[in-house]
PDB file of C-alpha atoms in Angstrom:
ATOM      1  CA  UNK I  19     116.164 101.082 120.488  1.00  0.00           C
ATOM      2  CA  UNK I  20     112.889  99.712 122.177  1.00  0.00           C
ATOM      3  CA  UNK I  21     113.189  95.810 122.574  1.00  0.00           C
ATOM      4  CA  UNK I  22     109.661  93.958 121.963  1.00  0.00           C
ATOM      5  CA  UNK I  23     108.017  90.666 122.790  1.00  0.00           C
ATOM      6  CA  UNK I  24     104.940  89.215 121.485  1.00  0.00           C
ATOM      7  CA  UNK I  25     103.057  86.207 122.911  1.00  0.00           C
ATOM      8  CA  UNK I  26     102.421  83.410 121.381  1.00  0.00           C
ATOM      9  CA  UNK I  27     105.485  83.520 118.083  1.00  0.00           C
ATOM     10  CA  UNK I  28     102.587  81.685 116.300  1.00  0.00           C
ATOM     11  CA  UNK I  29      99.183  79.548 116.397  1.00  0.00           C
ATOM     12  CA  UNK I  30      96.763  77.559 114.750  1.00  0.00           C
ATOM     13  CA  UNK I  31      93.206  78.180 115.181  1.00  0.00           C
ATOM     14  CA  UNK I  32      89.886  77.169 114.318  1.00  0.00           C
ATOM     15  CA  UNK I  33      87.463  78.800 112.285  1.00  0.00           C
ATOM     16  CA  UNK I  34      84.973  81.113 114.858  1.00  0.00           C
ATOM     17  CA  UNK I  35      87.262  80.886 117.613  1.00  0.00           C
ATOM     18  CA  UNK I  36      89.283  84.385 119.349  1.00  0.00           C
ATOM     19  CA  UNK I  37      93.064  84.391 119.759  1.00  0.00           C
ATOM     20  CA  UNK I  38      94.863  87.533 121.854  1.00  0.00           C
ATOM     21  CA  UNK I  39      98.047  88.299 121.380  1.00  0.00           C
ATOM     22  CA  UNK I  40     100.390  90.129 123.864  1.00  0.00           C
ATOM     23  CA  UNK I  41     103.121  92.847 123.106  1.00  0.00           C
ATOM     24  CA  UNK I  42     105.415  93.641 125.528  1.00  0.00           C
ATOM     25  CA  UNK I  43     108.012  96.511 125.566  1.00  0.00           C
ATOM     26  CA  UNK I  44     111.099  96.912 127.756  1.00  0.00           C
ATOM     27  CA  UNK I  45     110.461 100.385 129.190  1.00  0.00           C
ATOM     28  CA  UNK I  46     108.094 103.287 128.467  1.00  0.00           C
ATOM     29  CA  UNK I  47     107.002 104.524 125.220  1.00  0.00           C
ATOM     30  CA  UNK I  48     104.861 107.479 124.111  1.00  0.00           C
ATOM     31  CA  UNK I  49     103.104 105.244 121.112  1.00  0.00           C
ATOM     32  CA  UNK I  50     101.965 102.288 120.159  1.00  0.00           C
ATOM     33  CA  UNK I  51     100.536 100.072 116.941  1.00  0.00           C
ATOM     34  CA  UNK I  52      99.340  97.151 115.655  1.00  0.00           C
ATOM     35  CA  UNK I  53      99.926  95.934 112.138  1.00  0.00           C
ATOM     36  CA  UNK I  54      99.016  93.676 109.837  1.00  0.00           C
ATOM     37  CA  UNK I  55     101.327  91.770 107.382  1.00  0.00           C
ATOM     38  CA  UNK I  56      99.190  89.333 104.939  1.00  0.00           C
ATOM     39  CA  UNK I  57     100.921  86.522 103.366  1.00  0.00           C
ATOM     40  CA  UNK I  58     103.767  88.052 100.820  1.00  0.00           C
ATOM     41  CA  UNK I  59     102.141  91.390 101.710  1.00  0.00           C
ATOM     42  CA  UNK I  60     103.214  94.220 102.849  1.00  0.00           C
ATOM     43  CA  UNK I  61     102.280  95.788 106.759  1.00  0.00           C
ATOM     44  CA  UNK I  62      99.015  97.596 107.079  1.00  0.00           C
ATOM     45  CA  UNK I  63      98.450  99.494 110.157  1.00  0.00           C
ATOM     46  CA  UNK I  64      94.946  98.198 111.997  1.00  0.00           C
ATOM     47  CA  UNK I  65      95.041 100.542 114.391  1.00  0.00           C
ATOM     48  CA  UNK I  66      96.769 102.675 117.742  1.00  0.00           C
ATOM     49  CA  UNK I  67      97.036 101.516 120.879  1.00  0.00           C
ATOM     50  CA  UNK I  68      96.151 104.372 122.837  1.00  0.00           C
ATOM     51  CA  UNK I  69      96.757 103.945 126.651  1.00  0.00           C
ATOM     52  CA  UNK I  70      93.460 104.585 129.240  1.00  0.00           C
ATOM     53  CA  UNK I  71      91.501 104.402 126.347  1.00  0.00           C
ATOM     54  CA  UNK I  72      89.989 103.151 123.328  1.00  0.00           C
ATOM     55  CA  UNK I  73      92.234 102.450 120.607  1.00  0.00           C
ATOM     56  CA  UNK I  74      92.269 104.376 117.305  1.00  0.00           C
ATOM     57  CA  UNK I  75      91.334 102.307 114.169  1.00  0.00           C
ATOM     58  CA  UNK I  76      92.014 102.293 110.356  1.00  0.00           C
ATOM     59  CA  UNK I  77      90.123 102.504 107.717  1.00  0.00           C
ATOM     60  CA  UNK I  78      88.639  98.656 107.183  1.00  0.00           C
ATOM     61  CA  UNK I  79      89.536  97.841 110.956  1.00  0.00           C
ATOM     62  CA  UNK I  80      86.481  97.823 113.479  1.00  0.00           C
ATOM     63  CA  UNK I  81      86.935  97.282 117.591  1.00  0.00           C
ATOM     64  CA  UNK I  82      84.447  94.190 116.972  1.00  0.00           C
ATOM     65  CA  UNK I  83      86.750  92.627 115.634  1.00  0.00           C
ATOM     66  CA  UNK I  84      89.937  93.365 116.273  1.00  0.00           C
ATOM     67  CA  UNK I  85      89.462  94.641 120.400  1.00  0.00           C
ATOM     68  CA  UNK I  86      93.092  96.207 121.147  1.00  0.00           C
ATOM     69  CA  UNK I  87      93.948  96.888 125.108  1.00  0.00           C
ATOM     70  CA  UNK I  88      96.449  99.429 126.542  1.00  0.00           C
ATOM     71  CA  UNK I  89      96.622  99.495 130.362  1.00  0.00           C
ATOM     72  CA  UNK I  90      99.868 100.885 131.052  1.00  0.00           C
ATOM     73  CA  UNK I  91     102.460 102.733 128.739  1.00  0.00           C
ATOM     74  CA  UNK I  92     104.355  98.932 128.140  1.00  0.00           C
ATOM     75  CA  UNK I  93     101.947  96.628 126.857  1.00  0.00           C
ATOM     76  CA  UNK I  94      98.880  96.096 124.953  1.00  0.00           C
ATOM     77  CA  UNK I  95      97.045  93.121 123.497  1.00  0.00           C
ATOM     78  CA  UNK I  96      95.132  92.474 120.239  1.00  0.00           C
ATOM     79  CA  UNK I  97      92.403  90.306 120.261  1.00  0.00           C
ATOM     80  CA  UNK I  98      91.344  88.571 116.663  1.00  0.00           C
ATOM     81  CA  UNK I  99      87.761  87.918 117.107  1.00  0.00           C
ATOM     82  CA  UNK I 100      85.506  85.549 115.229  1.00  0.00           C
ATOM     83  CA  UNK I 101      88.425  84.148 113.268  1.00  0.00           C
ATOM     84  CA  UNK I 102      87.975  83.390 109.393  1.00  0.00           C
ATOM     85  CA  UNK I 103      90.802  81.667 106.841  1.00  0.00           C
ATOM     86  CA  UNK I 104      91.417  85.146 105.841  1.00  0.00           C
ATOM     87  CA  UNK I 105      92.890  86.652 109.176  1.00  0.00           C
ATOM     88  CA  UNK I 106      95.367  84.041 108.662  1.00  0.00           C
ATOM     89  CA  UNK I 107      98.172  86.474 108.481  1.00  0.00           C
ATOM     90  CA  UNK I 108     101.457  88.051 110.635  1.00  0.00           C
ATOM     91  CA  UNK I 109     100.397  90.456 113.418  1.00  0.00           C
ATOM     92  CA  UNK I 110     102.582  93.068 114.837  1.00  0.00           C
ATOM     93  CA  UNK I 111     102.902  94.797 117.205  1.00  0.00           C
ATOM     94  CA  UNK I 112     105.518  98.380 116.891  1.00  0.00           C
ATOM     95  CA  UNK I 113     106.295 101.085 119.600  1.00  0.00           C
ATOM     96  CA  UNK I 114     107.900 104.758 119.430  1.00  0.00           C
ATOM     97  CA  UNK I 115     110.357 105.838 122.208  1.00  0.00           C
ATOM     98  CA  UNK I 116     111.502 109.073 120.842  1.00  0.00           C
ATOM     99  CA  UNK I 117     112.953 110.860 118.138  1.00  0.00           C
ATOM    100  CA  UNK I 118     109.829 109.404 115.712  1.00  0.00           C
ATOM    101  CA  UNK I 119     111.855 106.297 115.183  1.00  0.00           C
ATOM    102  CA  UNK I 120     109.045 102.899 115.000  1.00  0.00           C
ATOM    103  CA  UNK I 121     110.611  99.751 116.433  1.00  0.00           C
ATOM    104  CA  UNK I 122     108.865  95.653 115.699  1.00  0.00           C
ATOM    105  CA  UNK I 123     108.306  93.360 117.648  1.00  0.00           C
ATOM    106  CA  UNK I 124     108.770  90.187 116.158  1.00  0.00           C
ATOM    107  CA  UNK I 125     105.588  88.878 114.973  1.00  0.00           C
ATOM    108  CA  UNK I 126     102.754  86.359 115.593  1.00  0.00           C
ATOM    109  CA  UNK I 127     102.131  84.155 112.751  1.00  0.00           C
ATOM    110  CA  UNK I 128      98.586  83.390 112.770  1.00  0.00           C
ATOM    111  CA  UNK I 129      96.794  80.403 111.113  1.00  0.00           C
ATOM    112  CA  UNK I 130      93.188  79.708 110.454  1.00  0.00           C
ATOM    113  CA  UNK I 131      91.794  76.841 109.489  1.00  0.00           C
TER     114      UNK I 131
ATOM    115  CA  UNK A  28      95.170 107.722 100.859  1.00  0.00           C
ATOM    116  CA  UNK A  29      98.610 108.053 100.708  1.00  0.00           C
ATOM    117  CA  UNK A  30     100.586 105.293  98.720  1.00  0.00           C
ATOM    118  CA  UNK A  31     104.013 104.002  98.297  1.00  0.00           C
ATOM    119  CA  UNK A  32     105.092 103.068  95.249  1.00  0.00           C
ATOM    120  CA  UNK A  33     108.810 100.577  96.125  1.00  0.00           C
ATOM    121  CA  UNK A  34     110.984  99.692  93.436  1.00  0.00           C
ATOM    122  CA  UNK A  35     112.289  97.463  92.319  1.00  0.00           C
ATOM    123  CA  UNK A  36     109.616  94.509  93.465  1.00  0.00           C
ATOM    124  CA  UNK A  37     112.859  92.180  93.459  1.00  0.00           C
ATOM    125  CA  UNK A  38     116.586  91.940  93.128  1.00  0.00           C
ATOM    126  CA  UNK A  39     119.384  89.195  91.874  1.00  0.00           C
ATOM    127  CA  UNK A  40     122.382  89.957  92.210  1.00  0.00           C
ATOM    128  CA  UNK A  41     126.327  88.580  92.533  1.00  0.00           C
ATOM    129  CA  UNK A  42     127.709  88.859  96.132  1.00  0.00           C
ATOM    130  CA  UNK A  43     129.419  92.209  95.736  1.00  0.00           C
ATOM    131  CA  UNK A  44     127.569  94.061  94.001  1.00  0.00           C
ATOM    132  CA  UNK A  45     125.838  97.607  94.702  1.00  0.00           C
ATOM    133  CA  UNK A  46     121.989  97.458  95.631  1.00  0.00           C
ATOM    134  CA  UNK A  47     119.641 100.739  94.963  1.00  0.00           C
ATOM    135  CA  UNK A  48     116.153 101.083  95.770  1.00  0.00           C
ATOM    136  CA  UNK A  49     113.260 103.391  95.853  1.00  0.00           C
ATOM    137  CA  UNK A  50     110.203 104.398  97.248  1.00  0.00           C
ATOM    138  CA  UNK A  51     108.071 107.316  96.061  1.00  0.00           C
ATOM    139  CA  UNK A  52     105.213 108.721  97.352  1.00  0.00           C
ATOM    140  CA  UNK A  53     102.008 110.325  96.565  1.00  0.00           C
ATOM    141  CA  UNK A  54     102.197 113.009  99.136  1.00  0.00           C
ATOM    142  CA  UNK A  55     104.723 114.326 101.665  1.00  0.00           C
ATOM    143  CA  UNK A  56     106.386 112.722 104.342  1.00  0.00           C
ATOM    144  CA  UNK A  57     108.275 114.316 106.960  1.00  0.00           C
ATOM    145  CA  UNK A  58     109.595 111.208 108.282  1.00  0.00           C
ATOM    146  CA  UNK A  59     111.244 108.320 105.926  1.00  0.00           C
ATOM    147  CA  UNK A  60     111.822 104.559 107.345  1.00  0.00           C
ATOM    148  CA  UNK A  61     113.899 102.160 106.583  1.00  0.00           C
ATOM    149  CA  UNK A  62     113.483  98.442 107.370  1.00  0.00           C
ATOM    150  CA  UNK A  63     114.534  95.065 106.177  1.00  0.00           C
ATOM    151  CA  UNK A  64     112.955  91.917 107.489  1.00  0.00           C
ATOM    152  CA  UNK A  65     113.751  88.218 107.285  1.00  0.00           C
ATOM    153  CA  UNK A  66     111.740  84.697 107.167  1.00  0.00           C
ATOM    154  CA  UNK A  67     109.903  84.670 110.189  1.00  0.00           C
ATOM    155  CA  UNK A  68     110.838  87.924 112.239  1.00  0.00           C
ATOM    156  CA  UNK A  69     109.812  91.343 112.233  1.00  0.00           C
ATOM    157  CA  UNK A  70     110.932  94.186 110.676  1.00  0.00           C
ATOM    158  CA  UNK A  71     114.275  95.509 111.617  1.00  0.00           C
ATOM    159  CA  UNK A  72     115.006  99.178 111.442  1.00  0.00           C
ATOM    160  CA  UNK A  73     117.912 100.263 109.193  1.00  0.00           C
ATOM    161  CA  UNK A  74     117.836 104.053 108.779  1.00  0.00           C
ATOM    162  CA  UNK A  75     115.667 106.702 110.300  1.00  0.00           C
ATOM    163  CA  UNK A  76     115.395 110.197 108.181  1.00  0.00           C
ATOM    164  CA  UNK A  77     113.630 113.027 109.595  1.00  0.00           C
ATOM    165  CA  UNK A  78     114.956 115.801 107.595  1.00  0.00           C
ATOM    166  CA  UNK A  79     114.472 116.767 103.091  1.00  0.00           C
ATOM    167  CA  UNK A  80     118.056 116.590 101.584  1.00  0.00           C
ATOM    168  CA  UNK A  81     119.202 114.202 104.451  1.00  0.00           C
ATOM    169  CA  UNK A  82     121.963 111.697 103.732  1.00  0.00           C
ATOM    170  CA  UNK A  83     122.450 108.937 106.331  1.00  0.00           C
ATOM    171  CA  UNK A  84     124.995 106.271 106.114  1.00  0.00           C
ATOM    172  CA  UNK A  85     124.561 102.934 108.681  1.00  0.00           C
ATOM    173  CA  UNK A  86     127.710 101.216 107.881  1.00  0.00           C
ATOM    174  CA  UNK A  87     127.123  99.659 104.015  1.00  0.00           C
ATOM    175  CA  UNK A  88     123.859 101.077 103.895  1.00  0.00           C
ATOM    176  CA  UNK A  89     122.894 104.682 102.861  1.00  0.00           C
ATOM    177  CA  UNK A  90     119.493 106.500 102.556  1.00  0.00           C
ATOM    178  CA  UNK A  91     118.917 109.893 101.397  1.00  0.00           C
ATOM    179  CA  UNK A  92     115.382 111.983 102.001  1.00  0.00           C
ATOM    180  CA  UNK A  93     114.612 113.185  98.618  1.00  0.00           C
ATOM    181  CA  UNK A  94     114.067 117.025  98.669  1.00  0.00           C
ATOM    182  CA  UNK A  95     110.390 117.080  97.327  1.00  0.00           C
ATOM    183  CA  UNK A  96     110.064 114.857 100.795  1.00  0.00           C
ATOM    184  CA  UNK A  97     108.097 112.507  98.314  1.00  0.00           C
ATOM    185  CA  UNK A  98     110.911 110.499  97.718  1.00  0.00           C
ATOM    186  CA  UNK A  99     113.383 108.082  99.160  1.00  0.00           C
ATOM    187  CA  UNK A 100     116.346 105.593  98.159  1.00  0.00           C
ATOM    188  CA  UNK A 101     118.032 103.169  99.567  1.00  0.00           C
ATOM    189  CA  UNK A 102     121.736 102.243  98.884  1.00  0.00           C
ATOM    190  CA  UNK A 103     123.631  98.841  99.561  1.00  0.00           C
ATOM    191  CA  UNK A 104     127.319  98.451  98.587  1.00  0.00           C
ATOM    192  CA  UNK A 105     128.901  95.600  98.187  1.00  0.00           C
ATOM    193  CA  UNK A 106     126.494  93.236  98.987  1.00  0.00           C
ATOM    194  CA  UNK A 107     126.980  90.196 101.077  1.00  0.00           C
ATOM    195  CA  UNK A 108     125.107  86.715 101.528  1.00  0.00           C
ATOM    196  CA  UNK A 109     123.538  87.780 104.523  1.00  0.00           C
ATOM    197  CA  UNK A 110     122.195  91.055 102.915  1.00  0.00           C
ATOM    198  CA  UNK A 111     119.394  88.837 101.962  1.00  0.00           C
ATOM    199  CA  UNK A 112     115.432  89.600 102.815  1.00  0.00           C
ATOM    200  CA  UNK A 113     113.260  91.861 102.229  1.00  0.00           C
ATOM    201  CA  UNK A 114     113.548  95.783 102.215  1.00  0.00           C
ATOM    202  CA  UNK A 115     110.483  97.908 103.232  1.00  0.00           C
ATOM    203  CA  UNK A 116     110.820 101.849 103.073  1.00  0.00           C
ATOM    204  CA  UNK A 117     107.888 103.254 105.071  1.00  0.00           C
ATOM    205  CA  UNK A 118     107.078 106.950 105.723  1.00  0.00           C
ATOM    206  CA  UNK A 119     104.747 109.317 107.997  1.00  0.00           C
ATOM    207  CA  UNK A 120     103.264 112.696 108.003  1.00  0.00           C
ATOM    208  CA  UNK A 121     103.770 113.575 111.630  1.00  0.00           C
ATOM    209  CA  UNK A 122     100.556 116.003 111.414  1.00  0.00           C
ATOM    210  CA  UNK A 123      97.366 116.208 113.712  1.00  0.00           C
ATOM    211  CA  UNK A 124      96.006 112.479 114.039  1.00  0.00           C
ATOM    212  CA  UNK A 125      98.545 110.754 111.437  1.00  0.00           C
ATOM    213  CA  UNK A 126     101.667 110.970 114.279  1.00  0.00           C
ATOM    214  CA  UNK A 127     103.486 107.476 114.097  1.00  0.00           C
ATOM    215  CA  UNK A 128     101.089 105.523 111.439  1.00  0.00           C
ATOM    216  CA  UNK A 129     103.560 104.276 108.859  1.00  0.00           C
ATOM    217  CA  UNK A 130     102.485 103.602 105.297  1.00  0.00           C
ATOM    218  CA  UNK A 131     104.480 100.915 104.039  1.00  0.00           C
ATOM    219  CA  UNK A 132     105.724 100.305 100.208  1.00  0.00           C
ATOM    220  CA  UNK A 133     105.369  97.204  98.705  1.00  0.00           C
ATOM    221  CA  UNK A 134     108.980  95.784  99.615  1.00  0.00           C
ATOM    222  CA  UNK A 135     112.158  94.893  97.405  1.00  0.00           C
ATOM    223  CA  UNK A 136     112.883  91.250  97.560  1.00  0.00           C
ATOM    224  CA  UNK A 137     117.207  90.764  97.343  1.00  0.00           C
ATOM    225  CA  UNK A 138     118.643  87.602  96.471  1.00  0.00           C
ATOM    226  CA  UNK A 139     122.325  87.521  96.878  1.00  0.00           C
ATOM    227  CA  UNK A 140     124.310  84.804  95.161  1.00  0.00           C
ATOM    228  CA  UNK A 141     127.740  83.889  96.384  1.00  0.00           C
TER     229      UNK A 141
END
C-alpha cells in the first residue's frame, strides 16, 4: 500500500481568499489525483496530477481555479482559488503504485465562509 | 458519462448479521474498487478486482466482479460494531486517457447496532 499525507487536515477560510493543499506520498508512484468529496457526497475526480506538466482536468474543473502542481513523482499540491461557500467541501488527494490499485490520503476538510 | 448506480443508499442492521451491497454500472469496467470510509478520514481500500468472474475474500469481506464487468457486490458477514461507515464501490476503464480516474457510486451508509 502507498501511505499519504495531506497538509493542512482542515481550514477555515474567507470568502475570495486561495488555500493550497499538499499531498505527500511515501515513495514513488506512476499516478496521481485529486478529488472532490462535497458534503454527504460522494468523490468526484477534479483532475490528474501529471508530473513535469500540466495537470489533466475534468469535466466542470478549470486550472483557474483549481491550479494542481506535480514536481517530482511524490507530491503535488492543489490550490483552491478565489474561494466561494460552495468549495466548502473534502479534498483528496489518491496515488497508484502498481497493480491499478488507488490509495487516499486522508483528506482536507475545507470551510468557506 | 459513465455512472454508478450503489445500493442500498443505507443499512440497519443487528451486530451479526450479513451485509450485501451493489454497484452497477452503465458501461464496462475493467477494474472494480472497493472502499469504506469513516467520519473524518479518507477512503480506505477494501478489495481490489481486476478480473470478470473474480471472487475475492479480505477476511469477513467478499467482492465478486460481475461477469458483464458492469456489475459488482459487496459481501459482509457477520457484522460487527466497528463495521460501521460508509461503503463506496468505485470502478475504471483502464483505456487510452481514462487510466486511474475512478467513478465513484453513491455510497451505502451501515449502521450496526450491538
Amino acid at each position: 500500500s502507498a501511505v499519504i499525507s495531506q497538509k493542512p487536515s482542515r481550514d477555515i477560510c474567507q470568502r475570495g481568499t486561495s488555500l493550497t493543499i499538499q499531498c505527500q506520498v511515501d515513495s514513488q508512484v506512476t499516478m496521481m489525483f485529486w478529488y472532490r468529496q462535497q458534503p454527504g457526497q460522494s468523490l468526484t475526480l477534479i483532475a490528474t496530477a501529471n508530473q513535469g506538466s500540466e495537470a489533466t482536468y475534468e469535466s466542470g474543473f478549470v486550472i483557474d481555479k483549481f491550479p494542481i502542481s506535480r514536481p517530482n513523482l511524490t507530491f503535488s499540491t492543489l490550490t483552491v482559488s478565489n474561494m466561494s461557500p460552495e468549495d466548502s467541501s473534502i479534498y483528496l488527494c489518491s496515488a497508484i503504485r502498481t497493480a491499478d490499485t488507488q490509495y487516499f490520503g486522508p483528506g482536507t476538510r475545507l470551510t468557506v465562509l | 458519462g459513465q455512472q454508478l448506480n450503489q445500493s442500498p443508499q443505507s443499512m440497519f442492521i443487528q451486530e451479526g448479521e450479513d451485509v450485501s451491497m451493489n454497484c452497477t454500472s452503465s458501461s464496462i469496467f475493467n477494474t472494480w474498487l472497493w472502499y469504506k470510509q469513516d467520519p473524518g478520514e479518507g477512503p480506505v481500500l477494501l478489495i481490489a478486482l481486476y478480473k470478470a468472474g473474480e471472487l475475492t475474500s479480505n477476511g469477513r469481506l467478499t467482492a465478486q466482479f460481475g461477469i458483464t464487468r458492469k456489475d459488482s457486490f459487496l459481501n459482509i458477514s457477520a457484522s460487527i460494531p466497528s463495521d460501521v461507515g460508509i461503503y463506496f464501490c468505485a470502478g475504471y476503464y483502464a483505456g487510452g486517457t481514462s487510466y486511474g480516474k475512478l467513478t465513484f457510486g453513491q455510497g451505502t451508509i451501515l449502521t450496526v447496532h450491538p
